[in-house]
XYZ file of C-alpha atoms in Angstrom:
258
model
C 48.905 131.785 61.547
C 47.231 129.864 64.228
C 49.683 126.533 63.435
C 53.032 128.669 63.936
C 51.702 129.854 66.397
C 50.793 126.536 68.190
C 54.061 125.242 67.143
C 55.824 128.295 68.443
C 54.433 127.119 72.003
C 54.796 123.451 72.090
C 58.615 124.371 71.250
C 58.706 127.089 74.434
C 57.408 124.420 76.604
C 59.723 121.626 75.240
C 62.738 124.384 75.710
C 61.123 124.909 79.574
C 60.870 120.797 80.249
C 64.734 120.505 78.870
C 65.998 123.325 80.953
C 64.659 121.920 84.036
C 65.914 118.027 83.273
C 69.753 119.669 82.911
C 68.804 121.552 86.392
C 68.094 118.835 87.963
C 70.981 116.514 85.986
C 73.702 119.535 87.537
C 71.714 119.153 90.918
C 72.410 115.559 91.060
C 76.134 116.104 89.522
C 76.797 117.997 92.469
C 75.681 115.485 95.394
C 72.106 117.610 95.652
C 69.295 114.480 96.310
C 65.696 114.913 96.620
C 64.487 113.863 99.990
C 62.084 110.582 99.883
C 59.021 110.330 102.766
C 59.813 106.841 102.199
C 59.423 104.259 104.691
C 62.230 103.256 106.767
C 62.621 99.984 108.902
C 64.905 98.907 111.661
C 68.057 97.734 109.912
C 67.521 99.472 106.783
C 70.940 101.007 104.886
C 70.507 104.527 103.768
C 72.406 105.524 101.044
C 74.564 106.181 98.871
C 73.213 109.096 97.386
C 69.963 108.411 98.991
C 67.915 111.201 101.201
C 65.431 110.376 103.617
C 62.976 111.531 105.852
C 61.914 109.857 109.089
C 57.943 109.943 109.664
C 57.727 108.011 112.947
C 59.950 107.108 115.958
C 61.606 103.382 115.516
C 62.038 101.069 118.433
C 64.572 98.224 116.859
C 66.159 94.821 117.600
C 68.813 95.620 114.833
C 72.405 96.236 115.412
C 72.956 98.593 114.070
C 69.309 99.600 113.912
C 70.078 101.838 111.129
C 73.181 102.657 108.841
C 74.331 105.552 106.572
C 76.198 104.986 103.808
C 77.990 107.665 102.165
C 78.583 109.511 99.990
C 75.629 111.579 99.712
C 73.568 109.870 102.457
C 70.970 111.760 104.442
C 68.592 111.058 107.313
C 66.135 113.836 108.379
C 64.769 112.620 111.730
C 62.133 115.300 111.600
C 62.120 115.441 115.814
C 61.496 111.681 115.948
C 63.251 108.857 118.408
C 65.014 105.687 117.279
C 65.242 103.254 120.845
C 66.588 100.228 120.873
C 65.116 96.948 122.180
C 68.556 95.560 123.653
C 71.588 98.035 125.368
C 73.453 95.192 123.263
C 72.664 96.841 120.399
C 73.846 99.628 118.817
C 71.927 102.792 117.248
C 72.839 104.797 113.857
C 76.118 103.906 112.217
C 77.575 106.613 109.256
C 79.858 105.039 106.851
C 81.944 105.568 103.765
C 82.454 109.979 103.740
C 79.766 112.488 103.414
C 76.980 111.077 105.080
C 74.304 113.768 107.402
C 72.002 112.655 110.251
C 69.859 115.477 111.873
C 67.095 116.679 113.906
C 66.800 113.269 115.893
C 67.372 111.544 119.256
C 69.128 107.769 120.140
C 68.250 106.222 123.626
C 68.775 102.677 124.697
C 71.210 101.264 122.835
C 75.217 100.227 123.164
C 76.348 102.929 121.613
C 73.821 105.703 120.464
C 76.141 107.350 117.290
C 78.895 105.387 115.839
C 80.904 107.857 113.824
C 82.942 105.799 110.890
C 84.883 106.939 107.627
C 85.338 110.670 106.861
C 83.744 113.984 106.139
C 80.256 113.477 107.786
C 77.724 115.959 108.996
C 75.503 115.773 112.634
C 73.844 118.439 113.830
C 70.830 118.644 115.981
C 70.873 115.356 117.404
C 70.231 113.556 121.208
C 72.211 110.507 122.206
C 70.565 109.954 125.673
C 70.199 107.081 128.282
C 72.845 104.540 126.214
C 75.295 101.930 127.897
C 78.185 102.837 126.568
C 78.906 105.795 124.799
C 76.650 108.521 123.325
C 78.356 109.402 120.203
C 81.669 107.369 119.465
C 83.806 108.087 117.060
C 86.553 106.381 114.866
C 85.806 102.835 115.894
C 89.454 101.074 114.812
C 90.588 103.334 111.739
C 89.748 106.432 113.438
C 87.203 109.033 111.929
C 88.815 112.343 110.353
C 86.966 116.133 109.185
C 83.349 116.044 110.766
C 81.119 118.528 111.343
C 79.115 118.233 114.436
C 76.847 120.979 115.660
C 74.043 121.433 118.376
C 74.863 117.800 119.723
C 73.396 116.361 123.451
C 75.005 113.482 125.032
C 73.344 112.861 128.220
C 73.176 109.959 130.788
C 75.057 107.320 128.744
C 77.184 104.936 130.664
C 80.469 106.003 129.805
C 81.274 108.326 127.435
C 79.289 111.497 126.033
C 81.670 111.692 123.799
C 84.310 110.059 122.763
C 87.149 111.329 119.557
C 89.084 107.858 118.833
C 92.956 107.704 118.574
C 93.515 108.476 114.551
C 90.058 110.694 114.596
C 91.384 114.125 113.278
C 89.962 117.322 112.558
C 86.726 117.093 113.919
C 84.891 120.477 114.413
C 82.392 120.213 117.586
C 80.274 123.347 117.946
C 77.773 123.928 120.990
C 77.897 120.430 122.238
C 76.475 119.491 125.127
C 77.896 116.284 127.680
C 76.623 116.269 130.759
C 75.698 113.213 133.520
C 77.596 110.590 131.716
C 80.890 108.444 133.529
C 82.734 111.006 130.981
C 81.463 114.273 129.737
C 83.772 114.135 126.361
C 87.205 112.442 125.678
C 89.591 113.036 123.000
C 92.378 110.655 121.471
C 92.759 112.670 118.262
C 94.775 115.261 117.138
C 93.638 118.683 116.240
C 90.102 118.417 116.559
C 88.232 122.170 117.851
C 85.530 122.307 119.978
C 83.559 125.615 120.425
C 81.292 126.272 123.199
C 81.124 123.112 124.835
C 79.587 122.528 128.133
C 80.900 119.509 130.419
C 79.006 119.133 133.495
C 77.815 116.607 136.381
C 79.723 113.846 134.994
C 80.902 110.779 137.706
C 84.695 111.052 136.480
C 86.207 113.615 134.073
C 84.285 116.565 132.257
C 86.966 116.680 129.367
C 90.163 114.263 129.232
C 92.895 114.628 126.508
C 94.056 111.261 126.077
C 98.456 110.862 126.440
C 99.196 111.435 122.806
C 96.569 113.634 121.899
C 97.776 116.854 120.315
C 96.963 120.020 118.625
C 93.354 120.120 120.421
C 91.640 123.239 120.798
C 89.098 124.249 123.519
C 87.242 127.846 122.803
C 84.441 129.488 124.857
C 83.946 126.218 127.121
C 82.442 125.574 130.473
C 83.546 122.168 132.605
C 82.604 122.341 135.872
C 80.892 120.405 138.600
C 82.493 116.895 137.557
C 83.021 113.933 139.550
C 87.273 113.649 139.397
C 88.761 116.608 136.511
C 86.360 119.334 134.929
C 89.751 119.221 132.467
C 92.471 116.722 132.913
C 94.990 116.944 129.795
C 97.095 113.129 130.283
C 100.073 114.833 128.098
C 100.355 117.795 130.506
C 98.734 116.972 134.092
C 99.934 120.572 135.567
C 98.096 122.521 132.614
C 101.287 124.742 132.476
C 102.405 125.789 128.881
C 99.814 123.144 127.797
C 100.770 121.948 123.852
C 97.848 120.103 123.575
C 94.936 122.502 124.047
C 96.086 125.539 122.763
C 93.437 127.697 124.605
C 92.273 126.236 128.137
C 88.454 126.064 128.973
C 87.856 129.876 129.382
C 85.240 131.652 130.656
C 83.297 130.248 132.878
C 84.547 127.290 133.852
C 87.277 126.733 136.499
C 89.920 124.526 134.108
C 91.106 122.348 136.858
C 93.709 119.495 135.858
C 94.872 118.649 139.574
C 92.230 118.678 142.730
């Protein structure tokens, strides 16, 4: 009758509520965390297993102004710009292994990206206009198996980018370093970068630092550099090069000696 009935769909929706609880249970088993619109303030920690949205630009007197603390940490910048007060002070650290930062730009600070611990993700981001470098990567321990991807380092005071001795296995795809001291320069061993453009920088578009090995250059341009578009320290002639297994190709002219 009508109870059974009534029964039979209190116990349907009780099923449906259940079902969607263990969904979301795997979700969160797996790393998967729901994005907060949160507030965030200068010096805030994002993270662990924390997701967040940025809603305004941030101008901060932190160092670091902000920090992302894996695993499982995620900042959205949703097009927005973090500056900071003093070029003492330095932008967005990622810690611990796993963390993503995206969609964002860092101006004004010591170093714009500080790149720490393992297995992070950055894609989409703008380290302009910083005194020292735009991202940096490794810091003392070196920084191993990131992922970065549609990345601008412009106008920073020395280095676009710069791949730490110990920081291995980095995977750089459509980067962009142009007008800084250095366009990009790599300690590390085997770390790929993939359409990378180098240009207008005072000193060296890409330098291999003496003892870096394994690295491998694919569908780059480096040209119109102060000093080297490409100077390689283990191999200054660029003949039978070990340590980028495929030269700057393309367009760019791949010069190691003026």
């Amino acid at each position: 009758g009508e109870t059974s009935k009534g029964e039979s769909l209190m116990n349907s929706s009780l099923r449906n509520k259940k079902l969607m609880l263990l969904a979301l249970l795997g979700l969160n088993l797996l790393g998967w965390v729901s994005p907060s619109m949160a507030a965030i303030n200068c010096g805030d920690t994002i993270g662990p297993n924390e997701s967040v949205v940025l809603t305004t630009d941030l101008q901060c007197s932190d160092s670091p102004a902000l920090i992302l603390q894996g695993p499982n940490a995620r900042l959205d910048m949703d097009d927005h710009e973090l500056s900071c007060i003093s070029t003492n002070n330095n932008g967005i650290v990622l810690g611990g292994r796993g963390a993503r930062l995206m969609n964002g730009t860092v101006t004004g600070c010591k170093d714009g990206v500080q790149v720490r611990g393992d297995g992070h993700t950055i894609k989409n981001m703008i380290a302009t206009s910083n005194a020292d470098d735009g991202f940096d990567m490794g810091g003392l321990r070196g920084s191993s198996n990131n992922s970065l991807a549609n990345i601008v380092a412009t106008d920073n005071g020395d280095n676009g980018i710069e791949v730490k001795d110990g920081s291995n296995g980095n995977q750089f795809t459509n980067t962009v370093a142009n007008n800084n001291s250095n366009g990009i320069i790599i300690a590390g061993d085997n770390n790929q970068l993939t359409n990378t453009t180098a240009s207008g920088n005072s000193v060296n578009g890409i330098e291999i630092v003496l003892g870096g090995e394994g690295n491998l250059l694919v569908n780059s341009v480096a040209v119109g550099n102060g000093n080297f578009d490409l100077l390689d320290n283990n191999d200054p002639n660029c003949d039978n090069n070990s340590s980028i297994i495929s030269i700057v190709i393309a367009e760019s002219l791949g010069i190691c000696i003026l």
